[in-house]
Amino acid sequence: MTPKIPLADWIDWIVAWMENHLGGMFDAISTVIENIVTFFSWIFLLPHPLLFITIIGILAFAIGRLPLMFFTVIGFLLIDNFGYWEHTMNTLGLVITSGLISIVLGIPIGIWSAYSKGTHRIISPVLDFMQTMPAFVYLLPAVTFFSLGVVPGVIASVIFAIPPTIRLTYLGIKQVSQELSEAADAFGSTSWQKLFKVELPLAMPTMMAGINQTIMLSLSMVVIASMIGAQGIGAEVYRAVTQLKIGQGFEAGLAVVVLAIVLDRFTQRLLKPKRKKVAVIGVKRSLRGWVIPTALIIVILFGGIIQAVLQQGEEVTSKTQRENSVGTLFDYNIIGIDPGSGIMKSTALALQDYKLEGWNLIEGSSAAMTAALDKAIRKEEPIVITGWTPHWMFNKYDLKYLEDPLKAYGDAEEIHTVARLGLAEDQPSAYEFLKRFHWTSDEMGEIMTSIQSGETPNKAAAQWAEAHKDHVDEWIKGIPTVAGQSLTLSYVAWDSEIASSHLLQYILEQKLGYKVTALQVEAGPMWTGVANGDVDFTAAAWLPLTHADYWDKYSSQLEDLGPNMTGVKTGLVVPAYVDIESIEDLNKSIE
């Protein structure tokens, strides 16, 4: 068999080298981008929502007359009414920042590509790669280089959104008539004069279409960016999806729709070529083009300056109180996982129970959380995360749970196997095996460690089953085999559940004769599928805490086959070198 090309190892080596040798550059970029996003968000949040809506409505009227004004005003009033104003403004700051960066970088690259065939030959396949590579792939390198938060979200958005600006800038310049270029040369124009006075003006409509698409693509990344801690309306959509809150998801999604349409119409109207008018109309248009925006900027600044002054005293007092706290070591951040998950709800309650005022619970995903943990440990930096056992990170790193004297995370949990109603009658062999299935966190840890070492989940599960034949034989003893009957299982994309689900799939197929379809889904669809009978079972039900909401909703529509693992633990976790022992210590002053 042909040996596998170690591309993954090469990519990991390149990423590690860049992080070790270019860390200072990444930190500088991160600081600049974070300040730009913060500035835009601050500007948008300065005026009261009603004042902002008035301003944006006037701009809409100036740009697109009554239809655009009515849609803009009504749309933003709905966003404010739904309670997503701050989230939407934060998202707008992220989109504007990523759009500006894409434009500033994309237009010069497009011009360079148009002037150099060699450059175009190199850039064109790179753009193909950027446009076709799944956007999720950009997330983990962005986290590795720029940590969690809005900065990696901007970086991922730029990579995803910049190709249209580059391509259409190149196309616009290449479509300029050869006769006009020759005429410019005949009149003695320099290369710069020809570019700025002939080619760019003629290419402008095509370039503006690219800029419009770049802004739209930046906005399309807001939900994906929320998986690595970029807060905003995308996080609200993601939270609603994970919790199966259809109405809340529609509300948050409607905010994204309003923002997308307004940005699209504004950029189309602002960037389309202007038709020539008679002199009098031109003067009026010029006045409207300068006086209205200037007046609105003044209103924004003066309207928000009062709010900023009123908040200043409170912020200074809060900053003084926080300067000597242990929280400064962690930048007052707790690195979490998926919005709406049980451990995130428990952590939010823990912040209240332990009076951890000013602390931020960073939402993202389990993959982003472990990437941030790995980066902090390699640099021996303090970090606090939401953790649970079993998880491979406890095998790879020296970690410890913070003591929880107030029992904010409750007692130890269990992982249960739950099945659809009627499985015992339809598939008695599978039902009996699933009732017997029970193992320990250490045994699960063997599969998780093997997967982290590079094995595929299927192969890691098969190796474990062959190495623990006594366990497998005990689970299936006396159970009749079947002839290719179909089963469907579902699981969430947690390392522990990937391990258990692939082991179950292997045993059911290789030992009992079933044909198993394994579906990787979010927690909400996992529970819904079993309750509706679309899925036969799942072995990934964390009870009584993590999946408590789903159990309360669906317990009467499914059957609990009992725990397949006991002694499961959740809580706040820090590296062993961090000199604190309890959640209470996060509120202490530095001695």
Coordinates of C-alpha atoms in Angstrom, one line a residue:
M1 CA 0.0 0.0 0.0
T2 CA 1.3 3.5 -0.9
P3 CA 2.4 5.3 2.3
K4 CA 0.2 8.2 3.2
I5 CA 1.7 11.7 2.6
P6 CA 2.1 13.3 6.1
L7 CA 0.4 16.5 5.0
A8 CA -1.3 17.0 8.4
D9 CA 2.0 16.7 10.2
W10 CA 3.5 19.3 7.8
I11 CA 0.7 21.7 8.4
D12 CA 1.0 21.3 12.2
W13 CA 4.8 21.9 11.9
I14 CA 4.2 25.1 9.9
V15 CA 1.6 26.4 12.3
A16 CA 3.9 25.6 15.3
W17 CA 6.8 27.3 13.6
M18 CA 4.8 30.4 12.7
E19 CA 3.5 30.7 16.3
N20 CA 7.0 30.3 17.8
H21 CA 8.8 32.7 15.4
L22 CA 6.1 35.2 14.4
G23 CA 4.2 35.5 17.7
G24 CA 5.2 39.2 18.1
M25 CA 3.8 40.1 14.7
F26 CA 0.5 38.2 15.4
D27 CA 0.2 40.0 18.8
A28 CA 0.6 43.4 17.1
I29 CA -1.9 42.5 14.4
S30 CA -4.3 41.3 17.1
T31 CA -4.0 44.6 19.0
V32 CA -4.6 46.7 15.9
I33 CA -7.7 44.7 14.8
E34 CA -9.2 44.5 18.2
N35 CA -8.9 48.3 18.6
I36 CA -10.5 48.9 15.2
V37 CA -13.4 46.6 16.0
T38 CA -13.8 48.2 19.4
F39 CA -13.8 51.7 17.9
F40 CA -16.5 50.9 15.4
S41 CA -18.6 49.1 18.0
W42 CA -18.2 52.1 20.3
I43 CA -19.2 54.5 17.6
F44 CA -22.3 52.5 16.8
L45 CA -23.3 52.1 20.4
L46 CA -22.6 55.7 21.4
P47 CA -26.0 57.2 20.5
H48 CA -29.3 55.9 22.0
P49 CA -30.8 53.3 19.7
L50 CA -33.6 55.6 18.7
L51 CA -31.1 58.4 17.8
F52 CA -29.1 55.9 15.8
I53 CA -32.2 54.7 14.0
T54 CA -33.1 58.4 13.2
I55 CA -29.6 59.0 11.8
I56 CA -29.5 55.8 9.7
G57 CA -33.0 56.6 8.5
I58 CA -31.9 60.0 7.3
L59 CA -28.9 58.5 5.5
A60 CA -31.2 55.9 3.9
F61 CA -33.5 58.7 2.6
A62 CA -30.5 60.6 1.2
I63 CA -29.2 57.5 -0.5
G64 CA -32.3 55.6 -1.6
R65 CA -35.4 57.7 -0.8
L66 CA -38.5 56.6 1.0
P67 CA -38.5 52.8 0.3
L68 CA -35.0 52.2 1.7
M69 CA -35.7 54.6 4.6
F70 CA -38.9 52.8 5.6
F71 CA -37.3 49.4 5.5
T72 CA -34.2 50.6 7.4
V73 CA -36.1 52.3 10.2
I74 CA -38.6 49.4 10.6
G75 CA -35.9 46.8 10.5
F76 CA -33.7 48.5 13.1
L77 CA -36.7 49.2 15.3
L78 CA -37.5 45.4 15.2
I79 CA -33.9 44.6 16.2
D80 CA -34.1 47.0 19.2
N81 CA -37.5 45.6 20.1
F82 CA -36.2 42.0 20.1
G83 CA -33.4 43.0 22.4
Y84 CA -30.5 42.3 20.0
W85 CA -29.3 45.9 19.6
E86 CA -25.9 45.6 21.3
H87 CA -25.3 42.2 19.6
T88 CA -26.1 43.7 16.2
M89 CA -23.9 46.7 16.7
N90 CA -21.0 44.4 17.7
T91 CA -21.6 42.4 14.6
L92 CA -21.7 45.5 12.5
G93 CA -18.3 46.5 13.9
L94 CA -16.9 43.1 13.0
V95 CA -18.3 43.3 9.5
I96 CA -17.1 46.8 8.8
T97 CA -13.6 46.0 10.1
S98 CA -13.3 42.8 8.0
G99 CA -14.7 44.5 5.0
L100 CA -12.3 47.5 5.2
I101 CA -9.3 45.1 5.7
S102 CA -10.4 43.1 2.7
I103 CA -10.8 46.2 0.5
V104 CA -7.5 47.8 1.6
L105 CA -5.7 44.5 0.8
G106 CA -7.8 43.3 -2.1
I107 CA -7.7 46.3 -4.4
P108 CA -3.9 46.6 -4.6
I109 CA -3.6 42.9 -5.0
G110 CA -6.2 42.9 -7.8
I111 CA -4.3 45.8 -9.6
W112 CA -1.0 44.0 -9.2
S113 CA -2.5 40.9 -10.6
A114 CA -3.9 42.8 -13.6
Y115 CA -0.5 44.3 -14.4
S116 CA 1.5 41.1 -13.9
K117 CA 0.7 37.8 -15.6
G118 CA 3.1 36.0 -13.3
T119 CA 1.4 37.4 -10.2
H120 CA -2.0 36.4 -11.6
R121 CA -0.9 32.9 -12.2
I122 CA 0.1 32.6 -8.6
I123 CA -2.8 34.4 -7.0
S124 CA -5.5 32.8 -9.0
P125 CA -5.1 29.2 -7.6
V126 CA -4.7 30.7 -4.1
L127 CA -8.0 32.5 -4.5
D128 CA -9.6 29.2 -5.7
F129 CA -8.2 27.6 -2.5
M130 CA -9.5 30.3 -0.3
Q131 CA -13.0 30.3 -1.8
T132 CA -13.5 26.5 -1.9
M133 CA -11.8 25.5 1.4
P134 CA -14.6 25.1 4.1
A135 CA -14.7 28.2 6.3
F136 CA -14.5 26.0 9.4
V137 CA -10.9 25.1 8.5
Y138 CA -9.8 28.7 9.0
L139 CA -11.1 28.8 12.6
L140 CA -8.5 26.7 14.5
P141 CA -5.4 28.3 12.9
A142 CA -6.9 31.7 13.6
V143 CA -7.4 30.7 17.3
T144 CA -3.9 29.4 17.5
F145 CA -2.4 32.6 16.3
F146 CA -4.8 35.2 17.7
S147 CA -6.5 33.4 20.7
L148 CA -10.3 33.4 21.1
G149 CA -12.5 36.5 20.5
V150 CA -13.3 38.9 17.8
V151 CA -9.8 39.0 16.2
P152 CA -9.7 35.5 14.9
G153 CA -13.3 36.0 13.7
V154 CA -12.2 39.0 11.7
I155 CA -9.2 37.1 10.3
A156 CA -11.3 34.2 9.2
S157 CA -13.8 36.6 7.7
V158 CA -11.1 38.4 5.7
I159 CA -9.7 35.1 4.3
F160 CA -13.2 34.0 3.3
A161 CA -14.4 37.4 1.9
I162 CA -11.4 39.0 0.2
P163 CA -11.4 36.9 -3.1
P164 CA -14.3 38.8 -4.8
T165 CA -12.6 42.2 -4.3
I166 CA -9.4 40.8 -5.8
R167 CA -11.0 39.0 -8.7
L168 CA -13.4 41.8 -9.8
T169 CA -10.7 44.5 -9.5
Y170 CA -8.5 42.3 -11.8
L171 CA -11.5 41.8 -14.1
G172 CA -12.5 45.4 -14.2
I173 CA -9.0 46.6 -15.2
K174 CA -8.6 43.9 -17.8
Q175 CA -11.9 44.9 -19.4
V176 CA -10.8 48.4 -20.0
S177 CA -10.8 49.1 -23.8
Q178 CA -7.3 48.6 -25.3
E179 CA -8.0 51.7 -27.5
L180 CA -8.5 53.9 -24.4
S181 CA -5.2 52.6 -22.9
E182 CA -3.4 53.4 -26.2
A183 CA -5.0 56.8 -26.3
A184 CA -3.7 57.5 -22.8
D185 CA -0.2 56.4 -23.8
A186 CA -0.4 58.6 -26.9
F187 CA -1.1 61.7 -24.8
G188 CA 2.0 61.0 -22.7
S189 CA 0.3 59.6 -19.6
T190 CA 2.5 57.9 -17.0
S191 CA 1.5 54.5 -15.7
W192 CA 0.1 56.0 -12.5
Q193 CA -1.9 58.6 -14.5
K194 CA -3.3 56.0 -16.7
L195 CA -4.2 53.8 -13.8
F196 CA -5.9 56.5 -11.7
K197 CA -7.5 58.6 -14.5
V198 CA -8.4 56.0 -17.0
E199 CA -8.4 52.4 -15.9
L200 CA -9.7 52.7 -12.3
P201 CA -12.6 55.0 -13.2
L202 CA -13.7 52.7 -16.0
A203 CA -13.2 49.6 -13.8
M204 CA -15.1 51.1 -10.9
P205 CA -18.5 49.5 -11.5
T206 CA -17.0 46.1 -11.6
M207 CA -14.8 46.7 -8.6
M208 CA -17.7 48.0 -6.6
A209 CA -19.6 44.8 -7.3
G210 CA -16.7 42.9 -5.8
I211 CA -16.6 45.2 -2.7
N212 CA -20.4 44.6 -2.3
Q213 CA -19.9 40.9 -2.4
T214 CA -17.0 41.1 0.1
I215 CA -19.2 42.9 2.6
M216 CA -22.0 40.3 2.2
L217 CA -19.5 37.4 2.6
S218 CA -18.1 39.0 5.8
L219 CA -21.6 39.1 7.2
S220 CA -22.2 35.5 6.2
M221 CA -19.3 34.5 8.5
V222 CA -20.8 36.0 11.7
V223 CA -22.4 32.7 12.9
I224 CA -19.3 30.7 12.1
A225 CA -17.1 33.3 13.8
S226 CA -19.2 32.9 16.9
M227 CA -17.8 29.4 17.3
I228 CA -14.4 30.9 18.2
G229 CA -15.6 33.6 20.6
A230 CA -16.6 36.4 18.3
Q231 CA -19.6 37.9 20.1
G232 CA -22.5 39.4 18.3
I233 CA -25.8 38.4 16.7
G234 CA -24.1 35.3 15.3
A235 CA -23.6 33.9 18.8
E236 CA -27.3 34.4 19.5
V237 CA -28.2 32.4 16.3
Y238 CA -25.7 29.7 17.3
R239 CA -27.1 29.5 20.8
A240 CA -30.7 29.2 19.5
V241 CA -29.7 26.4 17.1
T242 CA -27.9 24.4 19.8
Q243 CA -30.9 24.7 22.2
L244 CA -33.6 24.1 19.5
K245 CA -35.2 27.4 20.2
I246 CA -36.8 27.9 16.8
G247 CA -38.6 31.2 17.6
Q248 CA -35.5 32.8 19.2
G249 CA -33.4 31.6 16.2
F250 CA -35.8 33.2 13.8
E251 CA -35.6 36.5 15.7
A252 CA -31.8 36.5 15.8
G253 CA -31.7 35.4 12.1
L254 CA -34.1 38.2 11.2
A255 CA -31.6 40.7 12.7
V256 CA -28.9 39.3 10.4
V257 CA -31.3 39.6 7.4
V258 CA -32.1 43.2 8.2
L259 CA -28.4 44.0 8.6
A260 CA -27.5 42.2 5.4
I261 CA -30.2 43.9 3.3
V262 CA -29.4 47.4 4.6
L263 CA -25.6 46.9 4.0
D264 CA -26.3 45.6 0.5
R265 CA -28.6 48.4 -0.5
F266 CA -26.4 51.1 1.1
T267 CA -23.3 49.8 -0.7
Q268 CA -25.1 49.4 -4.0
R269 CA -26.5 53.0 -3.9
L270 CA -23.3 54.6 -2.7
L271 CA -21.0 52.8 -5.1
K272 CA -23.0 52.9 -8.3
P273 CA -21.8 55.4 -10.9
K274 CA -23.4 58.8 -10.7
R275 CA -25.2 60.2 -13.8
K276 CA -24.5 63.6 -15.0
K277 CA -27.0 66.3 -13.9
V278 CA -27.5 70.0 -14.8
A279 CA -25.5 72.5 -12.8
V280 CA -28.3 73.5 -10.4
I281 CA -29.2 70.0 -9.5
G282 CA -25.5 69.1 -9.2
V283 CA -25.1 71.9 -6.6
K284 CA -28.0 70.6 -4.6
R285 CA -26.7 67.1 -4.8
S286 CA -23.3 68.2 -3.7
L287 CA -24.7 70.1 -0.7
R288 CA -26.8 67.0 0.3
G289 CA -23.7 64.8 -0.1
W290 CA -21.6 66.8 2.3
V291 CA -23.9 68.7 4.7
I292 CA -26.1 65.7 5.7
P293 CA -23.3 63.3 6.6
T294 CA -21.4 66.1 8.4
A295 CA -24.4 67.0 10.5
L296 CA -25.1 63.4 11.3
I297 CA -21.5 62.8 12.4
I298 CA -21.8 65.8 14.7
V299 CA -25.1 64.4 16.1
I300 CA -23.5 61.0 16.7
L301 CA -20.6 62.5 18.6
F302 CA -22.5 65.0 20.7
G303 CA -25.4 62.5 21.2
G304 CA -23.1 59.9 22.6
I305 CA -20.6 62.0 24.4
I306 CA -23.1 62.6 27.3
Q307 CA -23.5 58.8 27.6
A308 CA -19.8 58.3 27.6
V309 CA -19.2 60.9 30.3
L310 CA -21.9 59.4 32.5
Q311 CA -20.4 56.0 32.2
Q312 CA -16.8 57.2 32.8
G313 CA -17.0 57.5 36.5
E314 CA -18.4 54.0 36.9
E315 CA -15.8 52.5 34.7
V316 CA -12.9 54.2 36.5
T317 CA -14.2 53.0 39.9
S318 CA -14.6 49.4 38.5
K319 CA -11.1 49.5 37.0
T320 CA -9.5 50.6 40.2
Q321 CA -11.2 47.8 42.1
R322 CA -10.1 45.2 39.5
E323 CA -6.5 46.2 39.2
N324 CA -5.2 44.1 42.2
S325 CA -7.5 41.1 41.6
V326 CA -6.4 37.6 40.7
G327 CA -8.7 38.0 37.6
T328 CA -6.1 40.3 36.0
L329 CA -3.9 37.2 35.5
F330 CA -6.7 35.7 33.3
D331 CA -7.8 39.0 31.7
Y332 CA -11.1 38.2 33.5
N333 CA -11.9 35.6 30.9
I334 CA -13.2 32.1 31.3
I335 CA -12.9 30.1 28.1
G336 CA -16.0 28.1 27.4
I337 CA -17.6 26.0 24.8
D338 CA -20.8 25.9 22.8
P339 CA -23.4 28.6 23.7
G340 CA -26.4 27.1 25.5
S341 CA -24.6 23.9 26.6
G342 CA -25.3 22.7 30.2
I343 CA -21.8 23.5 31.4
M344 CA -22.1 27.0 30.1
K345 CA -25.3 27.5 32.0
S346 CA -23.7 26.2 35.1
T347 CA -20.7 28.5 34.7
A348 CA -23.0 31.5 34.2
L349 CA -24.7 30.6 37.5
A350 CA -21.3 30.0 39.1
L351 CA -20.3 33.6 38.2
Q352 CA -23.3 34.8 40.1
D353 CA -22.9 32.4 43.1
Y354 CA -19.3 33.3 43.6
K355 CA -19.9 37.0 42.8
L356 CA -17.3 37.1 40.0
E357 CA -18.3 40.5 38.8
G358 CA -16.6 41.7 35.6
W359 CA -15.7 38.2 34.5
N360 CA -16.5 37.3 30.9
L361 CA -17.6 33.8 29.8
I362 CA -16.2 33.4 26.3
E363 CA -18.5 31.3 24.1
G364 CA -17.1 29.2 21.3
S365 CA -16.7 25.5 20.8
S366 CA -14.9 22.6 22.5
A367 CA -12.3 22.6 19.7
A368 CA -11.6 26.3 20.1
M369 CA -11.4 25.9 23.9
T370 CA -8.8 23.1 23.6
A371 CA -6.8 25.1 21.1
A372 CA -6.7 28.1 23.5
L373 CA -5.7 25.8 26.3
D374 CA -2.9 24.2 24.2
K375 CA -1.5 27.7 23.3
A376 CA -1.6 28.9 27.0
I377 CA 0.1 25.7 28.3
R378 CA 2.9 25.9 25.7
K379 CA 3.6 29.5 26.9
E380 CA 2.9 28.6 30.6
E381 CA 0.3 31.3 30.7
P382 CA -2.6 31.3 33.2
I383 CA -5.9 30.2 31.8
V384 CA -9.2 29.0 33.2
I385 CA -11.6 26.9 31.1
T386 CA -14.8 25.0 31.4
G387 CA -13.8 21.3 31.7
W388 CA -15.3 17.9 32.0
T389 CA -14.2 14.4 32.6
P390 CA -13.8 12.2 30.6
H391 CA -11.8 14.3 28.1
W392 CA -8.4 13.6 26.4
M393 CA -7.0 16.9 27.6
F394 CA -6.6 15.4 31.1
N395 CA -4.4 12.7 29.6
K396 CA -2.3 15.1 27.6
Y397 CA -1.9 18.0 30.0
D398 CA -1.4 18.3 33.8
L399 CA -4.7 19.9 34.8
K400 CA -6.7 20.4 37.9
Y401 CA -10.3 21.2 38.8
L402 CA -11.0 24.2 40.9
E403 CA -12.8 23.3 44.1
D404 CA -16.5 24.2 44.1
P405 CA -17.6 24.6 47.7
L406 CA -20.9 26.1 46.8
K407 CA -21.7 23.2 44.5
A408 CA -22.5 25.4 41.5
Y409 CA -21.8 22.5 39.2
G410 CA -23.7 20.0 41.4
D411 CA -22.5 16.5 42.1
A412 CA -20.9 14.1 39.7
E413 CA -22.9 13.4 36.5
E414 CA -23.6 10.3 34.5
I415 CA -23.6 9.6 30.8
H416 CA -26.8 7.7 29.8
T417 CA -27.9 5.7 26.8
V418 CA -31.4 6.7 25.7
A419 CA -33.4 5.0 23.0
R420 CA -36.5 5.6 21.0
L421 CA -39.8 4.1 22.3
G422 CA -40.3 0.6 20.8
L423 CA -36.6 -0.2 20.2
A424 CA -36.9 -3.2 22.6
E425 CA -39.6 -4.8 20.4
D426 CA -38.1 -3.8 17.0
Q427 CA -34.4 -4.6 17.7
P428 CA -34.2 -6.8 20.9
S429 CA -30.5 -7.7 20.3
A430 CA -29.4 -4.1 20.0
Y431 CA -31.6 -3.1 23.0
E432 CA -30.1 -5.8 25.2
F433 CA -26.5 -4.9 24.3
L434 CA -27.1 -1.2 24.9
K435 CA -28.6 -1.9 28.3
R436 CA -25.5 -3.9 29.3
F437 CA -23.0 -1.4 27.9
H438 CA -21.0 0.3 30.7
W439 CA -17.4 1.3 30.9
T440 CA -15.0 3.7 32.8
S441 CA -13.6 7.1 31.9
D442 CA -10.1 5.5 31.9
E443 CA -11.2 3.0 29.3
M444 CA -12.8 5.7 27.2
G445 CA -9.6 7.8 27.6
E446 CA -7.6 5.1 25.7
I447 CA -9.7 5.6 22.6
M448 CA -9.6 9.4 22.9
T449 CA -5.8 9.4 23.3
S450 CA -5.5 7.1 20.3
I451 CA -7.6 9.5 18.2
Q452 CA -5.6 12.5 19.3
S453 CA -2.4 10.6 18.3
G454 CA -3.7 10.5 14.7
E455 CA -5.8 7.3 14.5
T456 CA -9.2 7.5 12.8
P457 CA -12.1 7.1 15.3
N458 CA -13.1 3.9 13.5
K459 CA -9.7 2.3 13.8
A460 CA -9.2 3.5 17.4
A461 CA -12.5 1.9 18.4
A462 CA -11.6 -1.4 16.6
Q463 CA -8.2 -1.5 18.3
W464 CA -9.8 -1.0 21.7
A465 CA -12.4 -3.7 21.1
E466 CA -9.7 -6.2 20.1
A467 CA -7.6 -5.3 23.1
H468 CA -10.5 -5.7 25.5
K469 CA -12.2 -8.8 24.2
D470 CA -13.3 -9.8 27.7
H471 CA -15.3 -6.6 28.0
V472 CA -16.9 -7.0 24.6
D473 CA -17.7 -10.7 25.2
E474 CA -19.4 -9.8 28.5
W475 CA -21.5 -7.2 26.8
I476 CA -22.7 -9.4 24.0
K477 CA -22.8 -12.8 25.7
G478 CA -25.9 -14.8 24.7
I479 CA -27.3 -12.0 22.4
P480 CA -28.5 -13.4 19.1
T481 CA -26.9 -11.9 15.9
V482 CA -28.9 -10.4 13.1
A483 CA -28.5 -10.2 9.3
G484 CA -27.8 -6.6 8.3
Q485 CA -30.7 -4.9 10.1
S486 CA -30.4 -1.1 10.1
L487 CA -29.8 1.1 13.1
T488 CA -29.2 4.8 13.4
L489 CA -27.3 6.4 16.3
S490 CA -26.6 10.1 16.9
Y491 CA -23.9 11.9 19.0
V492 CA -22.5 15.3 19.7
A493 CA -19.0 16.2 18.4
W494 CA -17.4 15.9 21.8
D495 CA -14.3 13.8 22.0
S496 CA -15.8 11.5 24.6
E497 CA -19.0 10.9 22.5
I498 CA -17.0 10.3 19.4
A499 CA -15.1 7.6 21.2
S500 CA -18.2 5.9 22.7
S501 CA -20.3 6.1 19.6
H502 CA -17.7 4.7 17.3
L503 CA -17.1 1.8 19.7
L504 CA -20.8 1.0 19.8
Q505 CA -21.0 1.2 16.0
Y506 CA -18.0 -1.2 15.7
I507 CA -19.5 -3.8 18.1
L508 CA -23.0 -3.6 16.6
E509 CA -21.7 -4.1 13.1
Q510 CA -18.8 -6.5 13.6
K511 CA -20.1 -8.6 16.5
L512 CA -23.9 -8.4 16.2
G513 CA -24.4 -8.1 12.5
Y514 CA -26.2 -4.7 12.3
K515 CA -25.7 -2.0 9.7
V516 CA -25.3 1.2 11.7
T517 CA -25.5 4.8 10.5
A518 CA -23.8 7.3 12.9
L519 CA -24.9 10.9 12.7
Q520 CA -22.8 13.7 14.2
V521 CA -25.2 16.5 15.2
E522 CA -25.7 19.2 17.8
A523 CA -27.2 18.3 21.2
G524 CA -30.7 19.6 20.3
P525 CA -31.1 17.6 17.1
M526 CA -29.6 14.6 18.9
W527 CA -32.3 14.5 21.5
T528 CA -35.1 15.5 19.1
G529 CA -34.1 12.7 16.7
V530 CA -34.4 10.0 19.4
A531 CA -37.7 11.5 20.8
N532 CA -39.2 11.6 17.3
G533 CA -38.1 8.1 16.4
D534 CA -35.8 9.2 13.6
V535 CA -32.8 8.0 15.5
D536 CA -32.8 4.7 17.3
F537 CA -30.5 5.6 20.2
T538 CA -27.7 7.8 21.6
A539 CA -25.1 7.1 24.2
A540 CA -24.3 10.7 24.7
A541 CA -27.0 11.9 27.2
W542 CA -25.3 13.8 30.1
L543 CA -27.5 13.8 33.1
P544 CA -28.8 15.3 35.4
L545 CA -27.1 18.6 34.7
T546 CA -25.7 19.1 31.2
H547 CA -28.7 18.0 29.2
A548 CA -31.3 18.8 31.9
D549 CA -33.4 21.0 29.6
Y550 CA -33.7 18.3 26.9
W551 CA -34.5 15.6 29.5
D552 CA -37.3 17.8 30.9
K553 CA -38.7 18.3 27.4
Y554 CA -38.4 14.8 25.9
S555 CA -38.2 12.3 28.9
S556 CA -41.8 11.0 28.1
Q557 CA -40.9 10.4 24.5
L558 CA -37.9 8.2 24.9
E559 CA -36.6 5.4 27.1
D560 CA -33.6 5.8 29.5
L561 CA -31.5 2.6 29.3
G562 CA -29.4 3.7 32.3
P563 CA -25.9 5.1 32.6
N564 CA -23.1 3.8 30.5
M565 CA -20.6 5.8 32.6
T566 CA -20.7 7.1 36.1
G567 CA -18.5 9.6 38.0
V568 CA -18.5 12.1 35.2
K569 CA -17.4 15.6 36.4
T570 CA -17.8 19.1 35.2
G571 CA -16.3 22.4 36.5
L572 CA -13.7 25.1 36.0
V573 CA -10.2 23.8 35.1
V574 CA -6.8 25.4 35.2
P575 CA -3.3 24.1 34.4
A576 CA -1.5 22.6 37.4
Y577 CA 1.1 25.4 37.5
V578 CA -1.6 28.0 38.2
D579 CA -1.4 28.8 41.9
I580 CA -5.1 28.8 42.8
E581 CA -7.2 25.9 44.2
S582 CA -10.8 27.1 44.4
I583 CA -13.3 29.1 42.4
E584 CA -13.4 31.4 45.3
D585 CA -9.8 32.3 44.7
L586 CA -10.7 34.0 41.4
N587 CA -12.2 36.8 43.5
K588 CA -9.2 37.3 45.7
S589 CA -6.6 40.1 45.6
I590 CA -3.1 39.6 44.5
E591 CA -0.8 39.5 47.6

